[in-house]
CSV table of C-alpha atoms in Angstrom, one decimal:
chain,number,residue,atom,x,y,z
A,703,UNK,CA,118.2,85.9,92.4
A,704,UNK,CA,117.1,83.0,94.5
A,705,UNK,CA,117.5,85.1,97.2
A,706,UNK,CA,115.1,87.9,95.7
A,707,UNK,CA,111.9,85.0,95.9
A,708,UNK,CA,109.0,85.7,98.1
A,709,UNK,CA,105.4,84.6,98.1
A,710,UNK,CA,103.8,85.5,94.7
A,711,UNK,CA,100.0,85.6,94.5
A,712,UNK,CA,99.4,86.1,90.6
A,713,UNK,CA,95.6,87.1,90.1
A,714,UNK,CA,94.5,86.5,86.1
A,715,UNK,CA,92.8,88.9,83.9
A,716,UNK,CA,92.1,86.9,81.1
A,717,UNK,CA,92.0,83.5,80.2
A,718,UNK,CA,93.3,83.0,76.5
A,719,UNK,CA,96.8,82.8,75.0
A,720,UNK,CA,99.0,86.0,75.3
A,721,UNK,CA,99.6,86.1,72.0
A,722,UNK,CA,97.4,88.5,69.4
A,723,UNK,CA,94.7,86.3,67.3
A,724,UNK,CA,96.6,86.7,64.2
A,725,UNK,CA,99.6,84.7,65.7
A,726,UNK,CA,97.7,81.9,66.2
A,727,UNK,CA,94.9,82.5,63.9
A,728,UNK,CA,92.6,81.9,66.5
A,729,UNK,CA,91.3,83.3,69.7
A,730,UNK,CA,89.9,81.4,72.9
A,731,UNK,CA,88.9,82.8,75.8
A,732,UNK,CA,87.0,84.7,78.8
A,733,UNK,CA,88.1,88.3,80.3
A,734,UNK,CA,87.7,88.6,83.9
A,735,UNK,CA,85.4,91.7,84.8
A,736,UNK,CA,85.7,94.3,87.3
A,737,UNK,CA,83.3,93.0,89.7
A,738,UNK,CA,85.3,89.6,89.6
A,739,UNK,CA,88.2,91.1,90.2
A,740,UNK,CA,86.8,93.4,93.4
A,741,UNK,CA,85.3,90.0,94.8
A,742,UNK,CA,88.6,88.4,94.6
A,743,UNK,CA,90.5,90.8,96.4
A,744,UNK,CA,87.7,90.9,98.6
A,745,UNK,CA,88.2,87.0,99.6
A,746,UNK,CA,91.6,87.6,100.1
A,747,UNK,CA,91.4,90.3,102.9
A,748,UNK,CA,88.7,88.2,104.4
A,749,UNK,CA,91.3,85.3,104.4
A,750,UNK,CA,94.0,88.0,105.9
A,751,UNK,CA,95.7,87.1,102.6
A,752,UNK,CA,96.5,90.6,101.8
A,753,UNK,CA,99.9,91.3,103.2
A,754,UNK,CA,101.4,92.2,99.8
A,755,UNK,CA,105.0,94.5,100.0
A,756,UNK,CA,104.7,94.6,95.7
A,757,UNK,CA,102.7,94.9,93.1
A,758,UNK,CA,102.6,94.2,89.2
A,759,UNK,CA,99.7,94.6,87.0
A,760,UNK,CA,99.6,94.5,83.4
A,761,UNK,CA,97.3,93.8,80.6
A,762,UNK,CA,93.8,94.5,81.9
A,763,UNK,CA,90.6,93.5,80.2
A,764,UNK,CA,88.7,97.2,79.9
A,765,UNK,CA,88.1,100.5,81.5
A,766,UNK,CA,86.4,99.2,84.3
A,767,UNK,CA,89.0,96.5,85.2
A,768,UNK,CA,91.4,99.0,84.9
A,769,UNK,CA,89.8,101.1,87.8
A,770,UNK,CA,89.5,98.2,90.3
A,771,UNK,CA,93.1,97.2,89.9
A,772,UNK,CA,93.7,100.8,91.0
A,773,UNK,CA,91.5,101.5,93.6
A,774,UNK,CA,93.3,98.2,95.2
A,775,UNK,CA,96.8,99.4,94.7
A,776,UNK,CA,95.8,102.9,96.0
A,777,UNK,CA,94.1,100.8,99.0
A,778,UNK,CA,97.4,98.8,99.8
A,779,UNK,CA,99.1,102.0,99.8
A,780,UNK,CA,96.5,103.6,102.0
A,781,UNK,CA,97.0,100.9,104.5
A,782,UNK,CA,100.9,100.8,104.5
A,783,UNK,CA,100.6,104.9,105.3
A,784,UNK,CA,98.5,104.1,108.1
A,785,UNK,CA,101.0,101.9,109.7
A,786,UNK,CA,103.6,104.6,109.5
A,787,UNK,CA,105.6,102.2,106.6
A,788,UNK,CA,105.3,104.8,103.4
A,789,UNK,CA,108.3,102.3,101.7
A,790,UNK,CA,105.8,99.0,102.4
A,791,UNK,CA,103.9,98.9,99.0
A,792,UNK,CA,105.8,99.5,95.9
A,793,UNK,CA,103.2,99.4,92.7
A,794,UNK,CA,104.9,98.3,89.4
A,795,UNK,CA,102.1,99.5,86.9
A,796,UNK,CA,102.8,98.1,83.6
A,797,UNK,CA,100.2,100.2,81.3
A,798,UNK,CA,99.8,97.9,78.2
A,799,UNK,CA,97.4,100.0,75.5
A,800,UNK,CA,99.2,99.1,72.6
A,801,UNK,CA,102.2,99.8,70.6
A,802,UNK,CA,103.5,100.9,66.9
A,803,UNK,CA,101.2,103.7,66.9
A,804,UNK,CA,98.1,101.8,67.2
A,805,UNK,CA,95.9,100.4,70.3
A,806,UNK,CA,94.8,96.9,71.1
A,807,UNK,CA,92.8,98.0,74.0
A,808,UNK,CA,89.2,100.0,73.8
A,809,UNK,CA,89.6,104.1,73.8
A,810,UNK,CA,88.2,104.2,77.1
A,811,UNK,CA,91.2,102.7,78.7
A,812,UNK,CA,93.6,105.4,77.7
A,813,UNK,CA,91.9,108.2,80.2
A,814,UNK,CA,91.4,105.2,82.8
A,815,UNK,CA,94.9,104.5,83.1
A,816,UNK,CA,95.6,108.5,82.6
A,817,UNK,CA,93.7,108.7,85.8
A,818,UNK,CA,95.4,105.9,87.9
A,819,UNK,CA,99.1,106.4,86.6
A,820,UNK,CA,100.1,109.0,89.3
A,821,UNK,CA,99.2,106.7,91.9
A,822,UNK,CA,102.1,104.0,90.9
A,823,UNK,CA,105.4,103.8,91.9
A,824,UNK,CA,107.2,102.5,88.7
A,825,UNK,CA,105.7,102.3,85.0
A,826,UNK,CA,106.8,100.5,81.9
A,827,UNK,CA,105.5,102.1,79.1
A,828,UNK,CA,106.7,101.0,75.7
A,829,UNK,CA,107.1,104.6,73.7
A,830,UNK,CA,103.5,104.4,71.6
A,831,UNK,CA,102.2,104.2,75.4
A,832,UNK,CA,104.4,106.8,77.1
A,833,UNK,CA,103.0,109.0,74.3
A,834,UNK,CA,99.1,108.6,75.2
A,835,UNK,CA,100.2,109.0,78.9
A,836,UNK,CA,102.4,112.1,78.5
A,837,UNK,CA,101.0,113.8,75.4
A,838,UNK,CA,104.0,114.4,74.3
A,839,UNK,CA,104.7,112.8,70.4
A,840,UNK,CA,108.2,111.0,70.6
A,841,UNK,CA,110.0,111.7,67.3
A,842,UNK,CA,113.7,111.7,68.6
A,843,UNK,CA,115.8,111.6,71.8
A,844,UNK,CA,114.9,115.5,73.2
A,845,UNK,CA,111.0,114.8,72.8
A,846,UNK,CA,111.3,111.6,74.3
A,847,UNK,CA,113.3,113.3,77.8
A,848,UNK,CA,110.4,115.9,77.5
A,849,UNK,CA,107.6,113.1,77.7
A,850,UNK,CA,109.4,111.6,80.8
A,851,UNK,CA,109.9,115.3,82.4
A,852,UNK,CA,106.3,115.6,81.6
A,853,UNK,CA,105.3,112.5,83.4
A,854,UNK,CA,107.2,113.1,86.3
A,855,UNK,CA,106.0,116.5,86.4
A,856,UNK,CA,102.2,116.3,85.1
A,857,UNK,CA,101.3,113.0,87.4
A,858,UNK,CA,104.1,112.4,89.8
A,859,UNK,CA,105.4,109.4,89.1
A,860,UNK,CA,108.4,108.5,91.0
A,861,UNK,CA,110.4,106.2,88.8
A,862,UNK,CA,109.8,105.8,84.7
A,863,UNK,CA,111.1,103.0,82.1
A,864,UNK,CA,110.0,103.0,78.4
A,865,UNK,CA,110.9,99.9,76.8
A,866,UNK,CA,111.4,98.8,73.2
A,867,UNK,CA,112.7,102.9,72.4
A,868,UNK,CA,113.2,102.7,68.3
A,869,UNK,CA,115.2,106.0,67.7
A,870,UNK,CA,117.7,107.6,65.4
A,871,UNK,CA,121.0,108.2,68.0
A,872,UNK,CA,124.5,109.2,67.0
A,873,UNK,CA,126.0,106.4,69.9
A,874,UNK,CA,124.0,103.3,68.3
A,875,UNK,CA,123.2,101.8,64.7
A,876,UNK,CA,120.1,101.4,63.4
A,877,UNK,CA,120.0,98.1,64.5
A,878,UNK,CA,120.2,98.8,68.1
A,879,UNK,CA,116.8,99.5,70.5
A,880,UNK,CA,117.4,101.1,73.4
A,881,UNK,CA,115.4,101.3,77.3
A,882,UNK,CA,115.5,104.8,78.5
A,883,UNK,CA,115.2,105.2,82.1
A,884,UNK,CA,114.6,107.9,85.4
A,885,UNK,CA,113.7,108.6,88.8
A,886,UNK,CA,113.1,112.1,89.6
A,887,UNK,CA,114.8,114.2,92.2
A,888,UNK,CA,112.5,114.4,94.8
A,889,UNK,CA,113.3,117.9,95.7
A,890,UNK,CA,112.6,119.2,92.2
A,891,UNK,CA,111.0,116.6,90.2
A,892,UNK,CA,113.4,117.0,87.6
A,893,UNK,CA,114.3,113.8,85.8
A,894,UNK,CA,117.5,111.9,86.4
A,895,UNK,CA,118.0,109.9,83.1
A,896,UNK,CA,120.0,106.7,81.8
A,897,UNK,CA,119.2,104.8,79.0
A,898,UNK,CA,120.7,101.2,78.0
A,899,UNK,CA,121.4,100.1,74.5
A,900,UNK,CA,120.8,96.3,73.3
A,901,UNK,CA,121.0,94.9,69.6
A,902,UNK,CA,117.6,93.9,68.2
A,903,UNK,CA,116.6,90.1,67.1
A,904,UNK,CA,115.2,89.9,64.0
A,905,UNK,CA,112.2,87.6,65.4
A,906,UNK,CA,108.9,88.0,67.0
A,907,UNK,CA,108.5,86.5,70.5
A,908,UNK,CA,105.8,85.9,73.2
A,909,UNK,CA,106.2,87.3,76.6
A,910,UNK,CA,108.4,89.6,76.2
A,911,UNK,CA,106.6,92.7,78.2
A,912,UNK,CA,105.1,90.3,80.8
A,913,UNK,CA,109.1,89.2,81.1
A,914,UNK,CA,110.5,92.7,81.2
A,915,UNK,CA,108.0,93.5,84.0
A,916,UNK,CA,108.4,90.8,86.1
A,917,UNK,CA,112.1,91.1,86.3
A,918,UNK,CA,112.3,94.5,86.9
A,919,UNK,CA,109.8,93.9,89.4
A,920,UNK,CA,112.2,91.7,91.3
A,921,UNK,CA,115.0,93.6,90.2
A,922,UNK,CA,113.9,96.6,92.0
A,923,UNK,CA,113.3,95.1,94.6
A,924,UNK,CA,116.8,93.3,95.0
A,925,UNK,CA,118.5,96.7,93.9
A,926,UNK,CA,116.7,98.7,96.7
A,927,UNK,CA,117.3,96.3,99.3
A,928,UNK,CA,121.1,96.2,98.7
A,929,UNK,CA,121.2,100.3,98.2
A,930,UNK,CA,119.7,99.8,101.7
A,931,UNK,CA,122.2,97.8,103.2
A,932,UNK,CA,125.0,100.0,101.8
A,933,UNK,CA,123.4,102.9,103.6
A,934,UNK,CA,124.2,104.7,106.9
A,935,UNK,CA,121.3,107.3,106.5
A,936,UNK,CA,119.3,106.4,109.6
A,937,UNK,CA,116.1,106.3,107.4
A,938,UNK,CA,116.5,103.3,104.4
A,939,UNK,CA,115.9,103.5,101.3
A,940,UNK,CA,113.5,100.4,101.3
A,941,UNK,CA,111.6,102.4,104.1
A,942,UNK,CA,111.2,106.2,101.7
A,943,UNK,CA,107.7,106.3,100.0
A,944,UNK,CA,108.5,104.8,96.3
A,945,UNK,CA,111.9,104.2,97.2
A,946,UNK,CA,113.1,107.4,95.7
A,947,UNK,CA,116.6,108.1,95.7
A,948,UNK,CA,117.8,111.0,97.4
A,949,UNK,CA,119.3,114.0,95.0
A,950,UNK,CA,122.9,113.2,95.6
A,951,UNK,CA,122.9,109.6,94.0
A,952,UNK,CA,123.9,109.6,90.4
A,953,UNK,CA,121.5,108.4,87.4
A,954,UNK,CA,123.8,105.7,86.7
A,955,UNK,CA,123.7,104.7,90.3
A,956,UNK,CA,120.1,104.6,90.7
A,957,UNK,CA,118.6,101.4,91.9
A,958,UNK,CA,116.6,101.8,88.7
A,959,UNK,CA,119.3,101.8,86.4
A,960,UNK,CA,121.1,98.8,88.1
A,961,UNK,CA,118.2,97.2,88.3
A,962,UNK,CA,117.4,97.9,84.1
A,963,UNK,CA,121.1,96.8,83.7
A,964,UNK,CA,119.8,93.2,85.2
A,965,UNK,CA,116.9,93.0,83.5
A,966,UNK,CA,118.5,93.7,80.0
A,967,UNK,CA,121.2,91.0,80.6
A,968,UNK,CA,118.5,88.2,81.4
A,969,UNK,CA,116.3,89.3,78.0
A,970,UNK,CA,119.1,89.6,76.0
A,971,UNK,CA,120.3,86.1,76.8
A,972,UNK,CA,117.1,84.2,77.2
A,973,UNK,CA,115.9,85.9,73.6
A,974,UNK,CA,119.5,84.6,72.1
A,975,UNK,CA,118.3,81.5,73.1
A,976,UNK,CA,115.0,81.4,71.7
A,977,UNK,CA,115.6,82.7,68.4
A,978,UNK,CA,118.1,80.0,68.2
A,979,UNK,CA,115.7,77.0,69.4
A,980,UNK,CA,113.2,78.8,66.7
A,981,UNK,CA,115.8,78.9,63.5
A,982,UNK,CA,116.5,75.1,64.4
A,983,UNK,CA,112.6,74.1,64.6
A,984,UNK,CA,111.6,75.7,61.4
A,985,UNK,CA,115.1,74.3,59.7
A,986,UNK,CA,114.1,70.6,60.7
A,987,UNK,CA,110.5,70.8,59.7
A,988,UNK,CA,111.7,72.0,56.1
A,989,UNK,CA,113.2,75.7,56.2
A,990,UNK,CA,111.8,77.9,53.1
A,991,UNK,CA,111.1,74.6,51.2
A,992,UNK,CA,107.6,75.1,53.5
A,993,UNK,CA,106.6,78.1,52.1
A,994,UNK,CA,105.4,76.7,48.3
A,995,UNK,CA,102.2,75.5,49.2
A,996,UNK,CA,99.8,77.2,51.4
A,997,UNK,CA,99.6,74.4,53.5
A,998,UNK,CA,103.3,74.5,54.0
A,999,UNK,CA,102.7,78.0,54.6
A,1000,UNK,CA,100.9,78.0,57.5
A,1001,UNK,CA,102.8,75.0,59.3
A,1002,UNK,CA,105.7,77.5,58.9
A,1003,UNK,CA,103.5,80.2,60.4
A,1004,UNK,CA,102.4,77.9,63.3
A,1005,UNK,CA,105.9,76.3,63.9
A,1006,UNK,CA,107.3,80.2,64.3
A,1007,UNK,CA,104.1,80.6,66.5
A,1008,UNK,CA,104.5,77.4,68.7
A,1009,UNK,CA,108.5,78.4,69.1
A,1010,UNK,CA,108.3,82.1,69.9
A,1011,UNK,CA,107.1,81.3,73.5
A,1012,UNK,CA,110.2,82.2,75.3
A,1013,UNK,CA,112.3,79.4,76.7
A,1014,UNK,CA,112.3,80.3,80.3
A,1015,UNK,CA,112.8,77.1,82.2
A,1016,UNK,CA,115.7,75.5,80.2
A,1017,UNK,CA,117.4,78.8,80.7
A,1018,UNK,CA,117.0,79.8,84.7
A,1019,UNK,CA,120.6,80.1,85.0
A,1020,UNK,CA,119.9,83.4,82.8
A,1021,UNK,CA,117.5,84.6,85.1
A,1022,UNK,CA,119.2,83.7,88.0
A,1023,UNK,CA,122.7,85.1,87.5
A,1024,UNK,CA,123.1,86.8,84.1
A,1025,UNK,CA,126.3,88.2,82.3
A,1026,UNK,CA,125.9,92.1,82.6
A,1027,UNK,CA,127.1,93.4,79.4
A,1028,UNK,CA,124.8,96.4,78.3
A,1029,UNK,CA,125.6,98.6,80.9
A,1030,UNK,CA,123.6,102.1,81.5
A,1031,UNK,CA,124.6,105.4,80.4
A,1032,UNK,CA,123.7,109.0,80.7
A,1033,UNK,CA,121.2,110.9,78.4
């Protein structure tokens, strides 16, 4: 992956912890508003900083916000079509509402991000989220293909993910989640679908979406570029608006699904890990025996807290070069 590093320019949305306020039992903190983040962008074209090839945006502070990371996504892509380089902007639009059923943003942000979502290249919904977008209920394995169909079809988005998918499925036990996956055939707009299958870790962690994006960020990008390189069409891949694979290639062998395979390997074994460092914390601080006192009890709760951030850097080798296990399959 070291190969796969370019200069990142991360612009911040909020200020306070990624976790929810009941993790912590306390929330700190400013959101950055829209007009903050227009004058920002704004600096950087001044400063010529705006040469970007990708972009990733997730949680974003209200309705508003949402809009003006759009309107500079659909500006980057303006420019790149002027330039005669449709393939020189990929946006990676991660559109975090909320999850379980319920949402942890304002109302107002659903039709904002309904508004912007045709204009992104990639999106990571988790399957409460593909719901809102699509308007499709997910109850089983058919509705959830129809929401994707429905999102290729309804806004035009090239390539789709849902993350965290919690279904009933003859192929997996119940204690299995599963990422389903597609990029639509650019002649028809038909889906081309994979999913990937990964036993769930009884834990809660922090970071997990953010991770997910990020990777697949970069494992797109790695997964095109090679696709690329394997080519002999004399138009790339890299260089296609959206990098959309032509109908003859495969789901499985869709730079989408190899890069999902990726992705999956580096969670699976960083979360391992961290569930692990989180069992041993709570075990030395006192284990159960914690739980008798209310004082004990929320040590315990802030220990599980404190050790649910996910141990990145003591685990690059994970990132770098993970063991692909969970590998894609057709749905």
């Amino acid at each position: 992956m070291a190969s796969s590093f370019h200069s990142l320019l991360p612009l911040s949305m909020t200020d306070f912890p990624s976790l929810p306020p009941h993790y912590h039992r306390q929330w700190k903190g400013t959101r950055v508003s829209a007009q903050e983040i227009r004058d920002l962008f704004e600096g950087l074209k001044q400063s010529y900083l705006d040469d970007f090839d990708m972009m990733l945006s997730g949680y974003i502070p209200g309705a508003e916000a949402v809009v003006a990371v759009g309107d500079i996504a659909k500006e980057l892509k303006r420019k790149q079509a002027a330039a005669g380089t449709p393939g020189g902007f990929f946006w990676v639009l991660d559109p975090v509402m909320g999850d379980n059923g319920k949402l942890y943003v304002a109302e107002e942000v659903v039709p904002a991000y309904q508004s912007l979502v045709e204009h992104a290249d990639l999106i990571l919904p988790n399957q409460f989220e593909a719901e809102l977008l699509s308007g499709v209920k997910i109850t089983d394995m058919q509705t959830l293909q129809t929401a994707i169909r429905a999102l290729h079809t309804k806004y035009r988005i090239p390539h789709v993910v849902i993350t965290s998918v919690s279904l009933a499925s003859p192929d997996h036990p119940p204690s299995h989640l599963s990422v389903v996956g597609s990029s639509m055939s650019p002649s028809t707009g038909e889906p081309r679908l994979f999913k990937i299958v990964f036993p769930a870790i009884d834990a809660y962690f922090s970071g997990t979406g953010d991770m997910f994006a990020a990777l697949m960020t970069v494992r797109m990008r790695e997964a095109v570029i090679a696709a690329s390189a394997n080519s002999e069409e004399q138009q790339q891949l890299k260089d296609r608006e959206s990098w959309l694979s032509g109908d003859e290639v495969d789901a499985l062998d869709l730079p989408l699904a190899k890069a999902a395979e990726m992705v999956l390997a580096s969670m699976h074994e960083v979360l391992t890990q961290t569930a692990r460092g989180m069992q041993e914390v709570v075990a030395a601080a006192g284990g159960d025996a914690l739980a008798e006192t209310e004082e004990g009890r929320t040590k315990l709760h802030l220990l599980k807290s404190k050790s649910a951030e996910l141990k990145l850097v003591r685990n690059l080798a994970s990132l770098r070069e993970p063991t692909v296990e969970l590998r894609a399959r057709r749905l």
